[in-house]
């Protein structure tokens, strides 16, 4: 994905979840990583950048990735932080930064 916006939306211990959104396109990648120095990619989810189908939206896929990494459902504070970080990444994507 050349010209993609990347943002880390969740970090806990040696695990983190990031998103990679192309500058043009309909789908973004949600990636779950484990490890400190050279993290290993554990799993990749794909989600729609437009929230037309709520259960397949990028935000929903990020929440699934957080649940995969932490082995527990995301808390309300996690959900709000994810929404805020995704909103910022989407704005950067729309502005082309």
Short mmCIF file of N, CA and C in Angstrom, two decimals:
data_model
loop_
_atom_site.label_atom_id
_atom_site.label_comp_id
_atom_site.label_asym_id
_atom_site.label_seq_id
_atom_site.Cartn_x
_atom_site.Cartn_y
_atom_site.Cartn_z
N UNK A 1 0.82 -1.18 0.00
CA UNK A 1 0.00 0.00 0.00
C UNK A 1 0.87 1.25 0.00
N UNK A 2 1.25 1.72 -1.14
CA UNK A 2 1.98 2.99 -1.15
C UNK A 2 1.06 4.13 -0.76
N UNK A 3 1.61 5.14 -0.14
CA UNK A 3 0.84 6.30 0.32
C UNK A 3 -0.27 5.90 1.28
N UNK A 4 0.08 5.10 2.25
CA UNK A 4 -0.90 4.66 3.24
C UNK A 4 -0.68 5.41 4.55
N UNK A 5 -1.76 5.65 5.27
CA UNK A 5 -1.70 6.25 6.60
C UNK A 5 -1.64 5.12 7.61
N UNK A 6 -0.67 5.19 8.49
CA UNK A 6 -0.52 4.18 9.53
C UNK A 6 -0.65 4.86 10.89
N UNK A 7 -1.34 4.16 11.81
CA UNK A 7 -1.52 4.71 13.16
C UNK A 7 -1.64 3.56 14.15
N UNK A 8 -0.95 3.70 15.28
CA UNK A 8 -1.10 2.74 16.37
C UNK A 8 -2.28 3.19 17.20
N UNK A 9 -3.29 2.32 17.34
CA UNK A 9 -4.51 2.69 18.04
C UNK A 9 -4.61 2.07 19.43
N UNK A 10 -3.77 1.08 19.74
CA UNK A 10 -3.82 0.45 21.05
C UNK A 10 -2.45 -0.12 21.37
N UNK A 11 -2.01 0.09 22.60
CA UNK A 11 -0.73 -0.45 23.05
C UNK A 11 -0.88 -0.89 24.50
N UNK A 12 -0.48 -2.13 24.77
CA UNK A 12 -0.52 -2.64 26.14
C UNK A 12 0.62 -3.64 26.31
N UNK A 13 1.57 -3.30 27.16
CA UNK A 13 2.71 -4.18 27.38
C UNK A 13 3.51 -4.37 26.09
N UNK A 14 3.73 -5.62 25.72
CA UNK A 14 4.51 -5.93 24.53
C UNK A 14 3.63 -6.12 23.30
N UNK A 15 2.36 -5.78 23.40
CA UNK A 15 1.43 -5.96 22.28
C UNK A 15 0.91 -4.61 21.81
N UNK A 16 0.64 -4.53 20.53
CA UNK A 16 -0.03 -3.33 20.03
C UNK A 16 -0.85 -3.66 18.79
N UNK A 17 -1.81 -2.78 18.53
CA UNK A 17 -2.70 -2.90 17.38
C UNK A 17 -2.55 -1.63 16.58
N UNK A 18 -2.35 -1.78 15.27
CA UNK A 18 -2.27 -0.60 14.42
C UNK A 18 -3.16 -0.77 13.20
N UNK A 19 -3.44 0.35 12.55
CA UNK A 19 -4.24 0.34 11.32
C UNK A 19 -3.39 0.90 10.19
N UNK A 20 -3.66 0.40 9.00
CA UNK A 20 -3.00 0.88 7.80
C UNK A 20 -4.09 1.12 6.76
N UNK A 21 -4.26 2.40 6.39
CA UNK A 21 -5.33 2.77 5.47
C UNK A 21 -4.73 3.37 4.20
N UNK A 22 -5.12 2.85 3.03
CA UNK A 22 -4.61 3.43 1.79
C UNK A 22 -5.20 4.82 1.56
N UNK A 23 -4.49 5.61 0.78
CA UNK A 23 -4.99 6.96 0.50
C UNK A 23 -6.26 6.92 -0.34
N UNK A 24 -6.42 5.89 -1.14
CA UNK A 24 -7.67 5.69 -1.87
C UNK A 24 -8.02 4.21 -1.78
N UNK A 25 -9.25 3.93 -1.62
CA UNK A 25 -9.69 2.54 -1.50
C UNK A 25 -10.81 2.41 -0.50
N UNK A 26 -11.32 1.20 -0.38
CA UNK A 26 -12.48 0.96 0.47
C UNK A 26 -12.15 0.22 1.75
N UNK A 27 -11.00 -0.46 1.80
CA UNK A 27 -10.68 -1.30 2.94
C UNK A 27 -9.37 -0.87 3.59
N UNK A 28 -9.31 -1.04 4.90
CA UNK A 28 -8.09 -0.80 5.65
C UNK A 28 -7.69 -2.08 6.37
N UNK A 29 -6.43 -2.15 6.76
CA UNK A 29 -5.90 -3.31 7.48
C UNK A 29 -5.79 -2.98 8.96
N UNK A 30 -6.16 -3.94 9.78
CA UNK A 30 -5.96 -3.86 11.22
C UNK A 30 -4.99 -4.98 11.56
N UNK A 31 -3.87 -4.62 12.19
CA UNK A 31 -2.82 -5.61 12.44
C UNK A 31 -2.52 -5.70 13.92
N UNK A 32 -2.43 -6.94 14.41
CA UNK A 32 -2.10 -7.20 15.82
C UNK A 32 -0.66 -7.69 15.89
N UNK A 33 0.14 -7.06 16.74
CA UNK A 33 1.56 -7.37 16.88
C UNK A 33 1.86 -7.78 18.32
N UNK A 34 2.84 -8.67 18.50
CA UNK A 34 3.34 -9.03 19.83
C UNK A 34 4.85 -9.00 19.79
N UNK A 35 5.43 -8.45 20.85
CA UNK A 35 6.88 -8.39 20.97
C UNK A 35 7.37 -6.97 21.16
N UNK A 36 8.52 -6.83 21.82
CA UNK A 36 9.06 -5.50 22.11
C UNK A 36 9.97 -5.00 21.00
N UNK A 37 11.10 -5.63 20.84
CA UNK A 37 12.11 -5.10 19.94
C UNK A 37 11.81 -5.38 18.48
N UNK A 38 11.53 -6.63 18.15
CA UNK A 38 11.13 -7.01 16.79
C UNK A 38 9.80 -7.72 16.88
N UNK A 39 8.73 -6.98 16.88
CA UNK A 39 7.42 -7.60 17.08
C UNK A 39 7.04 -8.53 15.92
N UNK A 40 6.30 -9.56 16.27
CA UNK A 40 5.78 -10.50 15.28
C UNK A 40 4.35 -10.14 14.95
N UNK A 41 4.05 -10.18 13.67
CA UNK A 41 2.68 -9.95 13.22
C UNK A 41 1.87 -11.21 13.53
N UNK A 42 0.83 -11.06 14.34
CA UNK A 42 0.02 -12.21 14.74
C UNK A 42 -1.14 -12.46 13.81
N UNK A 43 -1.88 -11.40 13.51
CA UNK A 43 -3.10 -11.58 12.73
C UNK A 43 -3.45 -10.27 12.04
N UNK A 44 -4.14 -10.40 10.90
CA UNK A 44 -4.57 -9.23 10.14
C UNK A 44 -6.07 -9.33 9.90
N UNK A 45 -6.78 -8.23 10.12
CA UNK A 45 -8.20 -8.12 9.81
C UNK A 45 -8.35 -7.02 8.77
N UNK A 46 -9.39 -7.10 7.97
CA UNK A 46 -9.71 -6.07 7.00
C UNK A 46 -11.06 -5.48 7.33
N UNK A 47 -11.16 -4.17 7.25
CA UNK A 47 -12.42 -3.51 7.58
C UNK A 47 -12.71 -2.39 6.60
N UNK A 48 -14.01 -2.12 6.42
CA UNK A 48 -14.42 -1.05 5.52
C UNK A 48 -14.11 0.31 6.13
N UNK A 49 -13.64 1.20 5.30
CA UNK A 49 -13.34 2.55 5.77
C UNK A 49 -14.62 3.37 5.94
N UNK A 50 -15.66 3.04 5.20
CA UNK A 50 -16.97 3.68 5.37
C UNK A 50 -17.82 2.77 6.25
N UNK A 51 -18.43 3.31 7.30
CA UNK A 51 -19.17 2.46 8.24
C UNK A 51 -20.58 2.11 7.75
N UNK A 52 -20.72 1.70 6.50
CA UNK A 52 -22.05 1.34 5.98
C UNK A 52 -22.53 0.03 6.57
N UNK A 53 -21.64 -0.90 6.77
CA UNK A 53 -21.99 -2.17 7.37
C UNK A 53 -21.32 -2.20 8.73
N UNK A 54 -22.04 -1.94 9.81
CA UNK A 54 -21.42 -1.74 11.13
C UNK A 54 -20.56 -2.91 11.60
N UNK A 55 -20.96 -4.14 11.36
CA UNK A 55 -20.21 -5.28 11.89
C UNK A 55 -18.93 -5.54 11.10
N UNK A 56 -18.72 -4.83 9.99
CA UNK A 56 -17.52 -5.00 9.19
C UNK A 56 -16.73 -3.70 9.08
N UNK A 57 -17.06 -2.73 9.94
CA UNK A 57 -16.37 -1.45 9.90
C UNK A 57 -14.96 -1.58 10.48
N UNK A 58 -14.13 -0.62 10.17
CA UNK A 58 -12.75 -0.62 10.66
C UNK A 58 -12.72 -0.56 12.19
N UNK A 59 -13.61 0.22 12.79
CA UNK A 59 -13.66 0.32 14.25
C UNK A 59 -13.99 -1.03 14.88
N UNK A 60 -14.94 -1.74 14.31
CA UNK A 60 -15.33 -3.06 14.84
C UNK A 60 -14.17 -4.04 14.74
N UNK A 61 -13.42 -3.99 13.63
CA UNK A 61 -12.29 -4.89 13.46
C UNK A 61 -11.16 -4.55 14.44
N UNK A 62 -10.98 -3.26 14.74
CA UNK A 62 -9.98 -2.86 15.74
C UNK A 62 -10.36 -3.40 17.11
N UNK A 63 -11.63 -3.33 17.45
CA UNK A 63 -12.07 -3.85 18.74
C UNK A 63 -11.88 -5.37 18.81
N UNK A 64 -12.10 -6.06 17.72
CA UNK A 64 -11.84 -7.51 17.68
C UNK A 64 -10.35 -7.80 17.86
N UNK A 65 -9.51 -6.97 17.25
CA UNK A 65 -8.06 -7.16 17.39
C UNK A 65 -7.61 -6.91 18.82
N UNK A 66 -8.17 -5.91 19.48
CA UNK A 66 -7.83 -5.63 20.88
C UNK A 66 -8.25 -6.81 21.75
N UNK A 67 -9.42 -7.35 21.49
CA UNK A 67 -9.87 -8.51 22.24
C UNK A 67 -8.95 -9.70 22.01
N UNK A 68 -8.45 -9.87 20.80
CA UNK A 68 -7.52 -10.96 20.48
C UNK A 68 -6.20 -10.78 21.24
N UNK A 69 -5.70 -9.55 21.29
CA UNK A 69 -4.40 -9.28 21.92
C UNK A 69 -4.48 -9.39 23.44
N UNK A 70 -5.54 -8.84 24.04
CA UNK A 70 -5.63 -8.79 25.50
C UNK A 70 -6.34 -9.99 26.11
N UNK A 71 -7.01 -10.78 25.30
CA UNK A 71 -7.78 -11.94 25.77
C UNK A 71 -8.92 -11.55 26.71
N UNK A 72 -9.44 -10.33 26.53
CA UNK A 72 -10.60 -9.86 27.28
C UNK A 72 -11.31 -8.80 26.43
N UNK A 73 -12.59 -8.58 26.66
CA UNK A 73 -13.29 -7.54 25.89
C UNK A 73 -12.73 -6.15 26.20
N UNK A 74 -12.69 -5.27 25.21
CA UNK A 74 -12.19 -3.91 25.47
C UNK A 74 -13.11 -3.15 26.43
N UNK A 75 -12.50 -2.33 27.28
CA UNK A 75 -13.25 -1.53 28.24
C UNK A 75 -13.83 -0.29 27.54
N UNK A 76 -14.67 0.42 28.24
CA UNK A 76 -15.25 1.64 27.69
C UNK A 76 -14.19 2.69 27.38
N UNK A 77 -13.17 2.78 28.23
CA UNK A 77 -12.08 3.73 27.99
C UNK A 77 -11.29 3.33 26.74
N UNK A 78 -11.08 2.02 26.54
CA UNK A 78 -10.39 1.55 25.34
C UNK A 78 -11.19 1.91 24.09
N UNK A 79 -12.50 1.71 24.16
CA UNK A 79 -13.36 2.02 23.01
C UNK A 79 -13.30 3.50 22.64
N UNK A 80 -13.36 4.36 23.66
CA UNK A 80 -13.31 5.80 23.40
C UNK A 80 -11.96 6.22 22.83
N UNK A 81 -10.88 5.66 23.37
CA UNK A 81 -9.55 5.98 22.87
C UNK A 81 -9.39 5.51 21.42
N UNK A 82 -9.93 4.34 21.11
CA UNK A 82 -9.86 3.82 19.73
C UNK A 82 -10.62 4.74 18.79
N UNK A 83 -11.82 5.15 19.20
CA UNK A 83 -12.62 6.06 18.34
C UNK A 83 -11.86 7.35 18.06
N UNK A 84 -11.24 7.91 19.10
CA UNK A 84 -10.52 9.18 18.95
C UNK A 84 -9.32 9.02 18.02
N UNK A 85 -8.56 7.93 18.21
CA UNK A 85 -7.37 7.72 17.37
C UNK A 85 -7.74 7.39 15.93
N UNK A 86 -8.81 6.61 15.74
CA UNK A 86 -9.26 6.31 14.38
C UNK A 86 -9.77 7.55 13.67
N UNK A 87 -10.49 8.40 14.40
CA UNK A 87 -10.98 9.65 13.82
C UNK A 87 -9.82 10.53 13.35
N UNK A 88 -8.76 10.60 14.16
CA UNK A 88 -7.58 11.37 13.76
C UNK A 88 -6.88 10.78 12.56
N UNK A 89 -6.76 9.46 12.51
CA UNK A 89 -6.12 8.81 11.37
C UNK A 89 -6.95 8.99 10.10
N UNK A 90 -8.28 8.93 10.22
CA UNK A 90 -9.15 9.13 9.05
C UNK A 90 -9.03 10.56 8.53
N UNK A 91 -8.92 11.52 9.45
CA UNK A 91 -8.75 12.91 9.02
C UNK A 91 -7.42 13.10 8.29
N UNK A 92 -6.35 12.47 8.80
CA UNK A 92 -5.05 12.55 8.11
C UNK A 92 -5.14 11.92 6.73
N UNK A 93 -5.88 10.82 6.62
CA UNK A 93 -6.04 10.14 5.33
C UNK A 93 -6.78 11.06 4.35
N UNK A 94 -7.87 11.70 4.82
CA UNK A 94 -8.66 12.57 3.95
C UNK A 94 -7.87 13.80 3.50
N UNK A 95 -7.00 14.30 4.39
CA UNK A 95 -6.18 15.46 4.04
C UNK A 95 -4.95 15.10 3.21
N UNK A 96 -4.65 13.80 3.16
CA UNK A 96 -3.51 13.35 2.38
C UNK A 96 -2.18 13.55 3.08
N UNK A 97 -2.16 13.55 4.41
CA UNK A 97 -0.92 13.75 5.17
C UNK A 97 -0.21 12.45 5.43
#
